[in-house]
CSV table of C-alpha atoms in Angstrom, one decimal:
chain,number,residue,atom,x,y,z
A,1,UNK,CA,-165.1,-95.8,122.4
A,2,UNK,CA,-161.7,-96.2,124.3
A,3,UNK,CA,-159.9,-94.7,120.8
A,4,UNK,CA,-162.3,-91.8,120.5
A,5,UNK,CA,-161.2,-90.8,124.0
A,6,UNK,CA,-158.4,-90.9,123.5
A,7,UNK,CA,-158.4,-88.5,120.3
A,8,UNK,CA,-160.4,-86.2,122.8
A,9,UNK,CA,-157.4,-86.2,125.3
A,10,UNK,CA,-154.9,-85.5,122.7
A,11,UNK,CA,-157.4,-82.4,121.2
A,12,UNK,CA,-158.4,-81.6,125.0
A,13,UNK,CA,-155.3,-79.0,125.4
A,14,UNK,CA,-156.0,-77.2,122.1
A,15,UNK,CA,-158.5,-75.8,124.3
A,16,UNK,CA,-156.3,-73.6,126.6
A,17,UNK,CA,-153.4,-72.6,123.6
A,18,UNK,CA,-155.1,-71.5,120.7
A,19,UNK,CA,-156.6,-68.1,121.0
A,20,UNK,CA,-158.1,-65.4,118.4
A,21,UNK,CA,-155.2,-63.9,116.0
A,22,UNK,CA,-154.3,-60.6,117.2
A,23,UNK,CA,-155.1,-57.7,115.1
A,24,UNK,CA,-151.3,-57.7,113.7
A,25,UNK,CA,-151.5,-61.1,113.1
A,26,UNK,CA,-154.3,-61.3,110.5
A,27,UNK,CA,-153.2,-61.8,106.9
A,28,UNK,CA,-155.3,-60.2,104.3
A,29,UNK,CA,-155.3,-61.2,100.8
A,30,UNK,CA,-153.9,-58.1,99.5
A,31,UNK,CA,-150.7,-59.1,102.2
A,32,UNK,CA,-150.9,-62.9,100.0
A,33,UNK,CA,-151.0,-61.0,96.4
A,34,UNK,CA,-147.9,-58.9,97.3
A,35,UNK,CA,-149.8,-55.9,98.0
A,36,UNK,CA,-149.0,-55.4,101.5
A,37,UNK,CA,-145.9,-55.6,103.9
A,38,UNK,CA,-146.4,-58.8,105.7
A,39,UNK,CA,-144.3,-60.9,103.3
A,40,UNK,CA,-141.3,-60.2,101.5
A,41,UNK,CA,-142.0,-62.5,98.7
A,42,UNK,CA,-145.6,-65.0,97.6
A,43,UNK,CA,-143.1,-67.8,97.9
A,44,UNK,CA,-144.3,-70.1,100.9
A,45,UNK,CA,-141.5,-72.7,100.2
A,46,UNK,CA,-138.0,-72.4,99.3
A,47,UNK,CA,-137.3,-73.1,95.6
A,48,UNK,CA,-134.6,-76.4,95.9
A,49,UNK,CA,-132.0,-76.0,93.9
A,50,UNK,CA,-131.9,-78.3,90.9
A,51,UNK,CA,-134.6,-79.3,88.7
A,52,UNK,CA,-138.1,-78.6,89.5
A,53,UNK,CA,-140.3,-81.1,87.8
A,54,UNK,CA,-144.1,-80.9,86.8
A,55,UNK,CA,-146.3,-83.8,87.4
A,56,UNK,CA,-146.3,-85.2,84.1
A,57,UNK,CA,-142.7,-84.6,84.3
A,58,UNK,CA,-142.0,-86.5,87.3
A,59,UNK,CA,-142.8,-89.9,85.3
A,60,UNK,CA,-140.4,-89.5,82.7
A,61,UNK,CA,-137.6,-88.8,85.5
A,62,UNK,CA,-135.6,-92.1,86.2
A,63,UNK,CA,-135.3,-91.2,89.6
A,64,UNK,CA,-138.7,-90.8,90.3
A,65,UNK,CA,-138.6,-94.9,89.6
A,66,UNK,CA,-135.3,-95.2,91.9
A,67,UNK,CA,-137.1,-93.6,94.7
A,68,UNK,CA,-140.0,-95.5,94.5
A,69,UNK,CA,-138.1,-98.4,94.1
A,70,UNK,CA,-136.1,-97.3,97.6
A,71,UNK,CA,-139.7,-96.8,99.5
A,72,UNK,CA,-141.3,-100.2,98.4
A,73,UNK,CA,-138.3,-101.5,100.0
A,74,UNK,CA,-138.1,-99.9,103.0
A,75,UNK,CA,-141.7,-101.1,103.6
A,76,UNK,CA,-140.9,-104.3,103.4
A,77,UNK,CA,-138.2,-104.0,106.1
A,78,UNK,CA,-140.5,-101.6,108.2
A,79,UNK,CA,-143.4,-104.1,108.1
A,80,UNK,CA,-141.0,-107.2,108.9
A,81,UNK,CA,-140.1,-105.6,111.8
A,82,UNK,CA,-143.1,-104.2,113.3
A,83,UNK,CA,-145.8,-106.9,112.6
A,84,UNK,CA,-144.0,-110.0,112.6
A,85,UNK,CA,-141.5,-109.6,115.4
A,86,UNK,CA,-143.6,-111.9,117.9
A,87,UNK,CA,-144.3,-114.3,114.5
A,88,UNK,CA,-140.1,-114.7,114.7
A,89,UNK,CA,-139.6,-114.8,117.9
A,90,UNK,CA,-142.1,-117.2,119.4
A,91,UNK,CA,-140.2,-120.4,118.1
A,92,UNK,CA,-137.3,-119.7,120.4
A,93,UNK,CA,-138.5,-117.0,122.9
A,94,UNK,CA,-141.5,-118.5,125.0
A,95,UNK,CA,-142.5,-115.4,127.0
A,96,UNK,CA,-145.3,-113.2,125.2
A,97,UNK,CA,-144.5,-110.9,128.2
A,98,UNK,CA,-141.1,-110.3,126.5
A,99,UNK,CA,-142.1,-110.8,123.2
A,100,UNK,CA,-145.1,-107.5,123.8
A,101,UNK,CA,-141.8,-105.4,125.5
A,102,UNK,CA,-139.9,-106.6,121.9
A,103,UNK,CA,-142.8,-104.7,120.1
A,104,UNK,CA,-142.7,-101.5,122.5
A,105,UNK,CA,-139.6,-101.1,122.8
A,106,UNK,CA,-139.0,-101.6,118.5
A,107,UNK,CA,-142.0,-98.4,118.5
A,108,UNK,CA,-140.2,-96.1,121.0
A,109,UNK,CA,-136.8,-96.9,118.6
A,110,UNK,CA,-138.8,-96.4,115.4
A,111,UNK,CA,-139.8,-92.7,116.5
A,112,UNK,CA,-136.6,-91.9,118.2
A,113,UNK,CA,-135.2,-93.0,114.5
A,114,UNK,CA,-137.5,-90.9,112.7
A,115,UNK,CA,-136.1,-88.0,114.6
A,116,UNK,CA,-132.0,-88.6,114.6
A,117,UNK,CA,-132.6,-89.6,111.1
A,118,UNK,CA,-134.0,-86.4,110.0
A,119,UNK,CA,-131.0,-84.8,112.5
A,120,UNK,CA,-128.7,-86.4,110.2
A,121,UNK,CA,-130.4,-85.4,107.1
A,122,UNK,CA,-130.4,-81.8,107.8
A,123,UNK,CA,-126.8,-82.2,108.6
A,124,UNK,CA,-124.9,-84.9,106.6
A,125,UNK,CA,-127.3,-84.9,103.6
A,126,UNK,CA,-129.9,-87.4,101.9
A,127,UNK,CA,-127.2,-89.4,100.1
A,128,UNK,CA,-125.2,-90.5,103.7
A,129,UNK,CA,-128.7,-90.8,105.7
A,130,UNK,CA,-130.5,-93.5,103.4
A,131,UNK,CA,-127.3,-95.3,102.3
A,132,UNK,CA,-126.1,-95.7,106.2
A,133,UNK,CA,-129.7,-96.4,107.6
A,134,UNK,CA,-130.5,-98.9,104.4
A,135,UNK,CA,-126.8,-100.6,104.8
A,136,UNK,CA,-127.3,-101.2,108.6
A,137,UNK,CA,-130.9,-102.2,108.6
A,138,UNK,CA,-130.8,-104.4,105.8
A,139,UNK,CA,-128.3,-107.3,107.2
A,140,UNK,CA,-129.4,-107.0,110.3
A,141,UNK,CA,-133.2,-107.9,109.1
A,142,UNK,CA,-131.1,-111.3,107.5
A,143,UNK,CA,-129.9,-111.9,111.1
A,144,UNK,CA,-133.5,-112.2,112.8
A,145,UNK,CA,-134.0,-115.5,112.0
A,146,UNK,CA,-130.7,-116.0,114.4
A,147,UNK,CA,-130.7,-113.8,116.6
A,148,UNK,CA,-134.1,-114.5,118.0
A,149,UNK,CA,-132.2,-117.8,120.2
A,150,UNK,CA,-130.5,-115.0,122.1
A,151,UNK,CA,-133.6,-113.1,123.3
A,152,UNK,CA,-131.5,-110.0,124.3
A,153,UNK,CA,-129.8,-110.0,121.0
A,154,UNK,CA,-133.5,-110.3,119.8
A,155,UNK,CA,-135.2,-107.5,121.2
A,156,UNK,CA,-131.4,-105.6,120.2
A,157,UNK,CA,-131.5,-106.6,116.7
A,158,UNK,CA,-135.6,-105.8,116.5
A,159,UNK,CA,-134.8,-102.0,118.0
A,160,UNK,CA,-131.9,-101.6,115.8
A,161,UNK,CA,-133.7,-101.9,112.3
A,162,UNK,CA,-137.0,-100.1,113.6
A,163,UNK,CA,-134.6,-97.5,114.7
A,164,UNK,CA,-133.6,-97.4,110.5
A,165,UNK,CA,-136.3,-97.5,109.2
A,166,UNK,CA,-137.1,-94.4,110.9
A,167,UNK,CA,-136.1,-93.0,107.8
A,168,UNK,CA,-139.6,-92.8,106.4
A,169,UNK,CA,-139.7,-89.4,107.5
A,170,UNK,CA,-137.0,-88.2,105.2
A,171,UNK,CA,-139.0,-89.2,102.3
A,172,UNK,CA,-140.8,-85.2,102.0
A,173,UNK,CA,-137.7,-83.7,101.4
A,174,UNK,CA,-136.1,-86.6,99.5
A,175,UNK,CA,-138.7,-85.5,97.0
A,176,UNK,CA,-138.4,-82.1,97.1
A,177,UNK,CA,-134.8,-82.8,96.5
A,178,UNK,CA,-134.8,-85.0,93.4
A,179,UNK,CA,-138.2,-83.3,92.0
A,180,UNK,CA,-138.4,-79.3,93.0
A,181,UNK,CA,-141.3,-77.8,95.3
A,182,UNK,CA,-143.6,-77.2,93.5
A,183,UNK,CA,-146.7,-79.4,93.9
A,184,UNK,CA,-144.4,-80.9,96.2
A,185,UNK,CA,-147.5,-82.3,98.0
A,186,UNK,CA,-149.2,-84.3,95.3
A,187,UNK,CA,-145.6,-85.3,94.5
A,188,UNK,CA,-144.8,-86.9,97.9
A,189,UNK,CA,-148.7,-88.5,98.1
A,190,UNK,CA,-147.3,-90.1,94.6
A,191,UNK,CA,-144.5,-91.4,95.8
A,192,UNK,CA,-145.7,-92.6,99.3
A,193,UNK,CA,-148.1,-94.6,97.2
A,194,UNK,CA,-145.0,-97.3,97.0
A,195,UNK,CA,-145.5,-97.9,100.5
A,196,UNK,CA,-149.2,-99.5,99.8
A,197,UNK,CA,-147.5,-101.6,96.7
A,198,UNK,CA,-145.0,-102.8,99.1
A,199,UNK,CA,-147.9,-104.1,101.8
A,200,UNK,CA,-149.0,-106.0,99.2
A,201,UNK,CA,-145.7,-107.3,98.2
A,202,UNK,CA,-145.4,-108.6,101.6
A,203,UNK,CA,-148.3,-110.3,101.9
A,204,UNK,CA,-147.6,-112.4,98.9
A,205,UNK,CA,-144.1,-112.9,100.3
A,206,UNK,CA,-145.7,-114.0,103.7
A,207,UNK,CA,-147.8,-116.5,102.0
A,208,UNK,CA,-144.7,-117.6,100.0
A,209,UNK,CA,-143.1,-118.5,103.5
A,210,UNK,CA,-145.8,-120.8,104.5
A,211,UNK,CA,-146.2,-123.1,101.5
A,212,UNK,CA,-142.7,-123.1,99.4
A,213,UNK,CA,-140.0,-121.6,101.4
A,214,UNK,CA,-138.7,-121.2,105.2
A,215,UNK,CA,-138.0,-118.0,107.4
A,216,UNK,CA,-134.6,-118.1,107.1
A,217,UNK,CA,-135.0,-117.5,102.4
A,218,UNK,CA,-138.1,-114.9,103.8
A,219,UNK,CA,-135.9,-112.9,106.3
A,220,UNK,CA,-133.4,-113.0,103.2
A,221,UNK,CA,-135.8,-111.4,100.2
A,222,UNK,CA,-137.0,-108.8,103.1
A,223,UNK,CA,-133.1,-107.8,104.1
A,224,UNK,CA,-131.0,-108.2,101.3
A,225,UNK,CA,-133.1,-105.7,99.1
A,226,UNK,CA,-132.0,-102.8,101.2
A,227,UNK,CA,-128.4,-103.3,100.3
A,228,UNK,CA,-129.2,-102.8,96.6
A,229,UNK,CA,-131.3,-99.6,98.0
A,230,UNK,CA,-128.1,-98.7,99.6
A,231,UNK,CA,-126.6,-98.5,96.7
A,232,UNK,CA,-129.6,-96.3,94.7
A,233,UNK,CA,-129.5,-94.3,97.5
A,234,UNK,CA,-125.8,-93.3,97.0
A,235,UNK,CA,-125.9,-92.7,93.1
A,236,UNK,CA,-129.0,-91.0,92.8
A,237,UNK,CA,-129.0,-88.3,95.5
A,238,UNK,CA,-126.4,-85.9,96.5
């Protein structure tokens, strides 16, 4: 009940902006076809420049495997992060009270990152946004398990790599990048699908931790992947 008002208060002020199109404003479908003289061109997204793969295409790329390869990581650090900052913390940091402000604070960095890092994309480029981000985030997902004695270094270090993995929002045009625009939707839903393999990664890595291994080697297989994604990053896009 409490979500489904909330849905209502975010849809409540659609009310009072949308309006009826104007007259000038309605598109017909001779306008769509090229008939008319609302569009210059049938083309609703820019053609990338570079290849512009097909769908059976796309799984005989290599890159389509690199990139999938670079999102199935970045889950892995995303989800260390966001669920099981309290997990790390709690042996050294007895305060839940801190330990919630850890988690709120790591959100409002996470969407401040997906913004700068899309900032930085449309400025500097795909290759220096995922090989800084994934060079940055991945060490410092290693340090938790040390940083967490020193609960301001904590709650610095958890900010810092949700602020990197913001760059989940750069995946769309990573794609349309390496793989062309057209079925650029079905393209990104294939690729994003890495994100659902990596969940499950995680799990059996979390389960791992319990019965054979410590924090410290778990930490260590969730950070030290992201330098080898560095490192994809730089040679496959431009």
């Amino acid at each position: 009940v409490a979500w489904a008002g909330v849905i209502a208060i975010m849809f409540l002020p659609g009310i009072f902006i949308l309006r009826p199109p104007t007259p000038e404003e309605v598109c017909t479908q001779d306008d769509i076809l090229g008939g008319g003289d609302s569009f210059e061109s049938v083309e609703l997204l820019p053609r990338a420049a570079g290849p512009d793969y097909g769908i059976k295409d796309l799984f005989r790329t290599p890159k389509f495997y690199i990139l999938y390869l670079i999102i199935l990581i970045l889950s892995l650090t995303l989800l260390t992060s966001t669920e099981l900052y309290k997990f790390i913390g709690i042996e050294a940091i007895n305060d839940d009270k801190f330990l919630n402000l850890v988690g709120a604070l790591g959100a409002v960095s996470n969407s401040f990152g997906r913004v700068t890092w899309g900032l930085i994309l449309d400025r500097f480029g795909t290759r220096a946004t995922y090989t800084v981000a994934f060079f940055i985030q991945g060490p410092l997902t290693i340090a938790l398990h040390y940083s967490k004695w020193n609960k301001w270094g904590y709650l610095a270090n958890i900010c810092i790599v949700c602020f990197c993995t913001g760059i989940f929002t750069c995946i769309a045009p990573a794609c349309q990048e390496l793989f062309g625009s057209r079925d650029i939707s079905l393209k990104y839903a294939i690729t994003l699908s890495a994100e659902s393999f990596g969940c499950i990664l995680f799990f059996v890595l979390q389960l791992g931790q319990e019965y054979l291994y410590g924090e410290a080697a778990f930490l260590t297989m969730m950070g030290a992947p992201s330098i080898l994604a560095a490192i994809l990053a730089f040679f496959c896009f431009r």
